[in-house]
CSV table of N, CA and C in Angstrom, one decimal:
chain,number,residue,atom,x,y,z
A,1,MET,N,12.5,5.5,8.8
A,1,MET,CA,11.5,6.4,8.4
A,1,MET,C,10.9,6.9,7.5
A,2,GLU,N,12.6,7.2,6.8
A,2,GLU,CA,11.5,8.0,5.6
A,2,GLU,C,11.0,7.1,5.4
A,3,THR,N,11.2,5.6,4.7
A,3,THR,CA,10.1,5.6,3.9
A,3,THR,C,8.9,5.3,4.4
A,4,ALA,N,8.4,5.1,5.8
A,4,ALA,CA,7.4,5.8,7.0
A,4,ALA,C,6.4,6.9,6.4
A,5,ILE,N,7.3,8.1,5.7
A,5,ILE,CA,7.1,9.8,5.9
A,5,ILE,C,6.8,9.9,4.3
A,6,ALA,N,7.3,8.6,3.2
A,6,ALA,CA,6.6,9.1,2.1
A,6,ALA,C,5.7,8.1,2.2
A,7,ALA,N,5.0,6.9,2.8
A,7,ALA,CA,4.0,6.5,2.3
A,7,ALA,C,2.9,7.6,3.1
A,8,LEU,N,2.8,7.9,4.3
A,8,LEU,CA,2.5,8.7,5.1
A,8,LEU,C,2.2,9.6,4.0
A,9,SER,N,2.8,10.2,4.0
A,9,SER,CA,2.6,11.6,2.7
A,9,SER,C,1.6,11.4,1.6
A,10,ALA,N,1.8,10.3,0.8
A,10,ALA,CA,1.2,9.8,-0.8
A,10,ALA,C,0.0,9.3,0.2
A,11,LEU,N,-0.2,8.8,0.9
A,11,LEU,CA,-2.0,8.4,1.8
A,11,LEU,C,-2.3,10.2,2.5
A,12,ALA,N,-2.2,10.0,2.6
A,12,ALA,CA,-2.3,11.8,3.5
A,12,ALA,C,-3.1,12.7,2.0
A,13,GLN,N,-3.8,12.4,1.5
A,13,GLN,CA,-4.4,12.9,-0.1
A,13,GLN,C,-5.8,11.8,0.1
A,14,GLU,N,-6.7,12.8,-0.9
A,14,GLU,CA,-8.1,12.6,-0.6
A,14,GLU,C,-8.1,11.1,-2.4
A,15,THR,N,-7.3,11.9,-3.2
A,15,THR,CA,-7.5,10.5,-4.0
A,15,THR,C,-6.4,9.6,-4.6
A,16,ARG,N,-5.4,9.9,-3.4
A,16,ARG,CA,-4.9,8.7,-4.0
A,16,ARG,C,-5.0,7.9,-2.4
A,17,LEU,N,-5.6,8.3,-1.5
A,17,LEU,CA,-6.3,7.5,-0.4
A,17,LEU,C,-6.5,6.4,-1.1
A,18,ALA,N,-8.3,6.9,-2.1
A,18,ALA,CA,-9.1,6.6,-2.8
A,18,ALA,C,-8.5,5.1,-3.9
A,19,ILE,N,-6.9,5.8,-4.5
A,19,ILE,CA,-7.1,4.4,-4.9
A,19,ILE,C,-6.4,4.1,-4.6
A,20,PHE,N,-5.9,3.7,-3.3
A,20,PHE,CA,-5.2,2.9,-2.2
A,20,PHE,C,-6.7,1.9,-2.0
A,21,ARG,N,-7.5,2.6,-1.6
A,21,ARG,CA,-8.5,1.6,-1.4
A,21,ARG,C,-9.4,0.8,-1.9
A,22,ALA,N,-9.5,1.2,-3.2
A,22,ALA,CA,-10.1,0.7,-4.6
A,22,ALA,C,-9.3,-0.9,-4.7
A,23,LEU,N,-7.5,-0.5,-4.4
A,23,LEU,CA,-6.8,-1.4,-5.4
A,23,LEU,C,-7.0,-3.0,-4.2
A,24,VAL,N,-7.0,-1.9,-2.4
A,24,VAL,CA,-6.9,-2.8,-1.3
A,24,VAL,C,-7.9,-4.1,-2.2
A,25,ARG,N,-9.4,-3.6,-2.1
A,25,ARG,CA,-10.6,-4.3,-2.3
A,25,ARG,C,-11.0,-5.0,-3.3
A,26,ALA,N,-10.1,-5.4,-4.7
A,26,ALA,CA,-9.3,-5.3,-6.1
A,26,ALA,C,-8.6,-6.5,-5.8
A,27,HIS,N,-7.8,-7.1,-4.5
A,27,HIS,CA,-6.7,-7.8,-4.1
A,27,HIS,C,-6.5,-9.2,-4.2
A,28,ALA,N,-5.9,-9.4,-5.2
A,28,ALA,CA,-5.5,-10.6,-5.2
A,28,ALA,C,-4.1,-11.2,-4.5
A,29,PRO,N,-4.0,-12.9,-3.7
A,29,PRO,CA,-3.1,-13.1,-3.4
A,29,PRO,C,-1.4,-13.4,-4.2
A,30,GLY,N,-2.3,-14.1,-5.4
A,30,GLY,CA,-1.1,-14.7,-6.1
A,30,GLY,C,-0.5,-13.5,-7.3
A,31,GLU,N,0.4,-13.4,-7.8
A,31,GLU,CA,0.9,-12.9,-8.7
A,31,GLU,C,0.3,-13.2,-10.1
A,32,GLY,N,0.7,-11.7,-10.0
A,32,GLY,CA,-0.6,-12.1,-12.3
A,32,GLY,C,-1.4,-11.2,-11.4
A,33,GLU,N,-2.4,-11.7,-10.6
A,33,GLU,CA,-4.0,-12.0,-10.6
A,33,GLU,C,-3.9,-10.4,-9.1
A,34,GLY,N,-5.6,-10.3,-10.1
A,34,GLY,CA,-5.7,-9.1,-8.7
A,34,GLY,C,-5.6,-8.0,-9.5
A,35,GLY,N,-6.1,-6.7,-8.9
A,35,GLY,CA,-5.9,-5.4,-9.4
A,35,GLY,C,-6.9,-4.9,-10.8
A,36,LEU,N,-6.6,-3.8,-10.8
A,36,LEU,CA,-7.4,-2.8,-11.2
A,36,LEU,C,-6.3,-2.3,-13.1
A,37,ALA,N,-7.4,-2.5,-13.9
A,37,ALA,CA,-6.3,-1.3,-15.5
A,37,ALA,C,-6.7,0.1,-14.5
A,38,ALA,N,-5.9,0.9,-15.3
A,38,ALA,CA,-5.8,2.3,-15.3
A,38,ALA,C,-7.3,2.6,-15.1
A,39,GLY,N,-7.2,2.2,-16.5
A,39,GLY,CA,-9.2,3.0,-16.8
A,39,GLY,C,-9.8,2.3,-15.8
A,40,GLU,N,-9.7,1.5,-15.2
A,40,GLU,CA,-11.9,0.6,-13.8
A,40,GLU,C,-11.7,1.7,-12.6
A,41,ILE,N,-10.2,2.5,-12.8
A,41,ILE,CA,-9.8,2.9,-11.4
A,41,ILE,C,-10.3,4.4,-11.8
A,42,ALA,N,-9.8,5.0,-12.6
A,42,ALA,CA,-10.5,6.2,-13.3
A,42,ALA,C,-12.0,6.6,-13.4
A,43,THR,N,-12.1,5.5,-14.4
A,43,THR,CA,-14.4,5.2,-14.3
A,43,THR,C,-14.4,5.3,-13.2
A,44,ALA,N,-14.1,4.3,-12.2
A,44,ALA,CA,-14.6,3.8,-11.3
A,44,ALA,C,-15.0,4.6,-9.5
A,45,LEU,N,-13.3,6.6,-10.4
A,45,LEU,CA,-13.3,7.4,-8.9
A,45,LEU,C,-13.9,8.5,-9.5
A,46,ASP,N,-13.8,8.5,-10.7
A,46,ASP,CA,-14.2,10.0,-11.9
A,46,ASP,C,-12.9,10.9,-11.9
A,47,VAL,N,-11.7,10.0,-12.4
A,47,VAL,CA,-10.9,11.1,-12.2
A,47,VAL,C,-10.1,11.1,-13.4
A,48,ALA,N,-9.8,12.6,-13.8
A,48,ALA,CA,-9.4,12.0,-15.7
A,48,ALA,C,-7.8,11.6,-15.2
A,49,PRO,N,-7.7,10.5,-16.8
A,49,PRO,CA,-7.0,9.7,-16.9
A,49,PRO,C,-5.2,11.0,-16.3
A,50,ALA,N,-4.8,12.1,-16.5
A,50,ALA,CA,-3.7,12.7,-16.0
A,50,ALA,C,-3.5,13.0,-14.7
A,51,THR,N,-4.4,13.2,-14.3
A,51,THR,CA,-4.7,13.9,-12.7
A,51,THR,C,-4.3,12.3,-12.4
A,52,LEU,N,-4.7,11.1,-12.7
A,52,LEU,CA,-4.9,9.4,-12.2
A,52,LEU,C,-3.5,9.5,-12.1
A,53,SER,N,-2.4,9.6,-13.4
A,53,SER,CA,-1.2,8.9,-13.6
A,53,SER,C,-0.4,9.8,-13.2
A,54,PHE,N,-0.5,11.2,-12.1
A,54,PHE,CA,-0.1,12.0,-12.2
A,54,PHE,C,0.1,11.1,-9.7
A,55,HIS,N,-1.3,10.2,-9.3
A,55,HIS,CA,-1.4,10.3,-8.7
A,55,HIS,C,-0.9,8.8,-8.3
A,56,LEU,N,-0.9,7.3,-9.0
A,56,LEU,CA,-0.3,6.1,-9.2
A,56,LEU,C,0.9,6.6,-9.3
A,57,LYS,N,2.1,7.2,-10.1
A,57,LYS,CA,3.0,7.8,-9.9
A,57,LYS,C,3.5,8.1,-8.3
A,58,GLU,N,3.2,8.8,-7.5
A,58,GLU,CA,3.2,9.2,-6.3
A,58,GLU,C,2.9,7.7,-5.5
A,59,LEU,N,1.8,7.4,-5.7
A,59,LEU,CA,1.4,6.2,-4.6
A,59,LEU,C,2.4,4.9,-5.2
A,60,SER,N,3.1,4.9,-6.2
A,60,SER,CA,4.5,3.6,-7.1
A,60,SER,C,6.2,4.5,-6.5
A,61,HIS,N,6.3,5.6,-6.3
A,61,HIS,CA,7.7,5.9,-6.1
A,61,HIS,C,7.4,5.7,-3.6
A,62,ALA,N,6.6,5.7,-3.5
A,62,ALA,CA,6.4,5.6,-2.6
A,62,ALA,C,6.1,4.5,-2.0
A,63,GLY,N,6.1,3.5,-2.8
A,63,GLY,CA,6.6,1.9,-2.1
A,63,GLY,C,5.0,1.2,-1.7
A,64,LEU,N,3.1,2.2,-2.3
A,64,LEU,CA,2.1,2.0,-1.7
A,64,LEU,C,2.0,0.1,-3.0
A,65,ILE,N,2.3,0.5,-4.1
A,65,ILE,CA,1.5,-0.4,-5.4
A,65,ILE,C,2.7,-0.7,-5.8
A,66,GLN,N,1.9,-1.5,-6.7
A,66,GLN,CA,2.6,-2.4,-7.9
A,66,GLN,C,2.9,-2.6,-9.1
A,67,GLN,N,2.7,-2.0,-10.6
A,67,GLN,CA,1.9,-2.7,-11.8
A,67,GLN,C,2.9,-3.3,-12.6
A,68,ARG,N,1.9,-3.9,-13.7
A,68,ARG,CA,2.1,-4.9,-14.0
A,68,ARG,C,1.5,-5.0,-15.6
A,69,ARG,N,1.5,-5.4,-16.9
A,69,ARG,CA,1.4,-5.4,-17.5
A,69,ARG,C,0.5,-6.7,-18.3
A,70,GLU,N,-0.3,-6.2,-19.0
A,70,GLU,CA,-1.5,-7.1,-19.6
A,70,GLU,C,-1.5,-6.2,-21.1
A,71,GLY,N,-0.5,-7.5,-21.9
A,71,GLY,CA,-1.4,-6.7,-23.4
A,71,GLY,C,-1.4,-5.2,-23.5
A,72,ARG,N,-2.4,-4.6,-24.4
A,72,ARG,CA,-2.1,-2.8,-23.5
A,72,ARG,C,-2.3,-2.7,-22.8
A,73,SER,N,-2.7,-3.2,-21.6
A,73,SER,CA,-3.3,-2.3,-20.3
A,73,SER,C,-2.6,-2.2,-18.6
A,74,LEU,N,-2.0,-1.3,-18.4
A,74,LEU,CA,-1.1,-1.4,-17.4
A,74,LEU,C,-2.1,-1.8,-16.2
A,75,ILE,N,-1.6,-3.1,-14.6
A,75,ILE,CA,-3.0,-3.3,-13.9
A,75,ILE,C,-1.7,-3.2,-13.1
A,76,TYR,N,-2.8,-2.3,-11.9
A,76,TYR,CA,-1.8,-1.6,-10.3
A,76,TYR,C,-2.8,-2.6,-9.5
A,77,LYS,N,-2.1,-2.5,-8.7
A,77,LYS,CA,-2.4,-3.3,-7.7
A,77,LYS,C,-2.1,-2.7,-6.3
A,78,ALA,N,-2.8,-3.4,-4.7
A,78,ALA,CA,-2.2,-2.4,-3.7
A,78,ALA,C,-0.9,-3.6,-3.3
A,79,ASP,N,0.5,-3.1,-2.5
A,79,ASP,CA,1.7,-3.8,-2.1
A,79,ASP,C,1.0,-3.7,-0.8
A,80,LEU,N,0.7,-5.1,-0.4
A,80,LEU,CA,0.2,-4.8,1.0
A,80,LEU,C,0.7,-5.4,1.8
A,81,SER,N,2.0,-6.9,1.7
A,81,SER,CA,3.1,-5.9,2.3
A,81,SER,C,4.5,-4.9,3.3
A,82,ALA,N,3.8,-3.8,2.1
A,82,ALA,CA,4.3,-2.7,2.4
A,82,ALA,C,3.6,-1.9,3.4
A,83,MET,N,2.8,-1.6,3.7
A,83,MET,CA,1.6,-1.3,4.2
A,83,MET,C,1.6,-2.4,5.8
A,84,LEU,N,2.1,-3.4,5.4
A,84,LEU,CA,1.9,-4.1,6.9
A,84,LEU,C,3.8,-3.4,7.2
A,85,GLY,N,4.9,-3.3,6.1
A,85,GLY,CA,5.7,-2.7,7.4
A,85,GLY,C,5.0,-1.1,7.6
A,86,LEU,N,4.8,-0.8,7.2
A,86,LEU,CA,4.1,0.6,8.0
A,86,LEU,C,3.1,0.4,8.6
A,87,THR,N,2.2,-0.4,9.5
A,87,THR,CA,1.7,-0.5,10.6
A,87,THR,C,2.3,-0.7,11.0
A,88,GLY,N,3.6,-2.1,11.1
A,88,GLY,CA,4.2,-2.9,12.0
A,88,GLY,C,5.5,-1.4,12.9
A,89,TYR,N,6.0,-0.5,11.4
A,89,TYR,CA,6.7,0.4,12.5
A,89,TYR,C,5.8,1.0,12.9
A,90,LEU,N,4.6,2.4,12.3
A,90,LEU,CA,3.7,2.5,13.9
A,90,LEU,C,3.5,2.3,15.1
A,91,LEU,N,3.2,0.6,15.1
A,91,LEU,CA,2.9,0.7,16.2
A,91,LEU,C,3.7,-0.5,16.7
A,92,ASP,N,5.1,-0.9,16.6
A,92,ASP,CA,5.8,-1.3,16.9
A,92,ASP,C,5.7,-1.3,18.5
A,93,ASP,N,6.5,-0.3,18.4
A,93,ASP,CA,6.8,0.0,20.6
A,93,ASP,C,5.2,0.3,20.8
A,94,CYS,N,3.9,0.0,20.4
A,94,CYS,CA,3.0,0.4,20.9
A,94,CYS,C,3.1,0.0,22.7
A,95,CYS,N,2.1,1.2,23.6
A,95,CYS,CA,2.3,0.8,24.7
A,95,CYS,C,3.7,0.5,25.3
A,96,GLN,N,5.0,1.2,24.9
A,96,GLN,CA,6.0,0.9,25.3
A,96,GLN,C,6.7,-0.3,25.7
A,97,GLY,N,6.1,-0.9,25.0
A,97,GLY,CA,6.2,-2.4,24.8
A,97,GLY,C,5.5,-3.3,26.0
A,98,ALA,N,4.4,-3.1,27.0
A,98,ALA,CA,3.5,-3.7,27.2
A,98,ALA,C,2.8,-4.6,26.8
A,99,CYS,N,2.4,-4.7,25.9
A,99,CYS,CA,0.9,-5.4,25.4
A,99,CYS,C,1.9,-6.2,23.5
A,100,GLY,N,2.9,-6.1,23.8
A,100,GLY,CA,4.0,-6.9,22.2
A,100,GLY,C,3.9,-5.9,21.7
A,101,SER,N,4.1,-6.5,20.8
A,101,SER,CA,4.4,-6.2,19.7
A,101,SER,C,3.4,-6.7,18.1
A,102,LEU,N,2.9,-6.0,17.7
A,102,LEU,CA,1.8,-6.2,17.0
A,102,LEU,C,3.0,-6.1,15.0
A,103,SER,N,4.2,-5.9,15.2
A,103,SER,CA,4.8,-6.2,13.8
A,103,SER,C,3.8,-7.1,13.3
A,104,PRO,N,4.4,-7.8,11.6
A,104,PRO,CA,4.0,-9.1,11.4
A,104,PRO,C,5.6,-10.3,11.7
A,105,CYS,N,6.5,-8.8,10.9
A,105,CYS,CA,7.6,-10.6,12.0
A,105,CYS,C,7.5,-10.8,12.5
A,106,VAL,N,7.1,-10.4,13.8
A,106,VAL,CA,7.5,-11.2,15.0
A,106,VAL,C,6.2,-11.6,15.7
A,107,SER,N,5.2,-11.8,15.0
A,107,SER,CA,3.9,-12.0,15.4
A,107,SER,C,3.4,-13.2,16.2
A,108,GLY,N,5.2,-14.1,16.1
A,108,GLY,CA,4.8,-15.4,17.0
A,108,GLY,C,5.2,-16.6,15.5
A,109,SER,N,5.5,-16.4,14.4
A,109,SER,CA,5.6,-17.2,13.5
A,109,SER,C,6.2,-18.0,13.9
A,110,ALA,N,6.5,-19.2,13.0
A,110,ALA,CA,7.2,-19.7,13.3
A,110,ALA,C,8.9,-19.8,13.1
A,111,THR,N,9.2,-19.2,12.2
A,111,THR,CA,10.6,-18.2,12.0
A,111,THR,C,11.0,-17.4,13.1
A,112,MET,N,10.5,-16.3,12.9
A,112,MET,CA,10.3,-15.3,14.0
A,112,MET,C,9.8,-15.5,15.9
A,113,PRO,N,10.1,-15.8,16.9
A,113,PRO,CA,9.7,-15.8,17.9
A,113,PRO,C,8.9,-14.8,18.2
A,114,GLU,N,7.6,-14.8,18.8
A,114,GLU,CA,7.4,-13.2,20.2
A,114,GLU,C,8.0,-13.1,20.8
A,115,LYS,N,7.8,-11.3,20.8
A,115,LYS,CA,8.4,-10.6,21.4
A,115,LYS,C,8.9,-10.3,22.4
A,116,GLU,N,9.4,-10.2,23.5
A,116,GLU,CA,9.8,-10.1,25.0
A,116,GLU,C,9.5,-8.7,25.1
A,117,CYS,N,7.8,-8.4,26.6
A,117,CYS,CA,8.0,-7.1,26.6
A,117,CYS,C,9.0,-6.5,27.5
A,118,VAL,N,9.0,-5.2,27.9
A,118,VAL,CA,10.3,-5.2,29.0
A,118,VAL,C,9.6,-4.0,29.9
């Protein structure tokens, strides 16, 4: 529950939500691929560097983004597995079990059987 509250709190701010959405648009599935440099984010969203740094720190502390270094640049990338975990947590008990689980860990994959409704 604490993780969900931290993530929702981080996204409940206009600039941070815009940053996260921009990073989702720039996402690439491979390790070390996709994402945006801090300067690109600042320019695209018209955010001052100091303000951007504060918001990126908040998103990072909430576990919603990751960063990597490429040369002299920090590249930020949305952590989609964290977002899937959050939405799964929020929707896991949808319809009191009548509609099944929407959690990514029980989506009927080969490793996890489908959750039975009660």
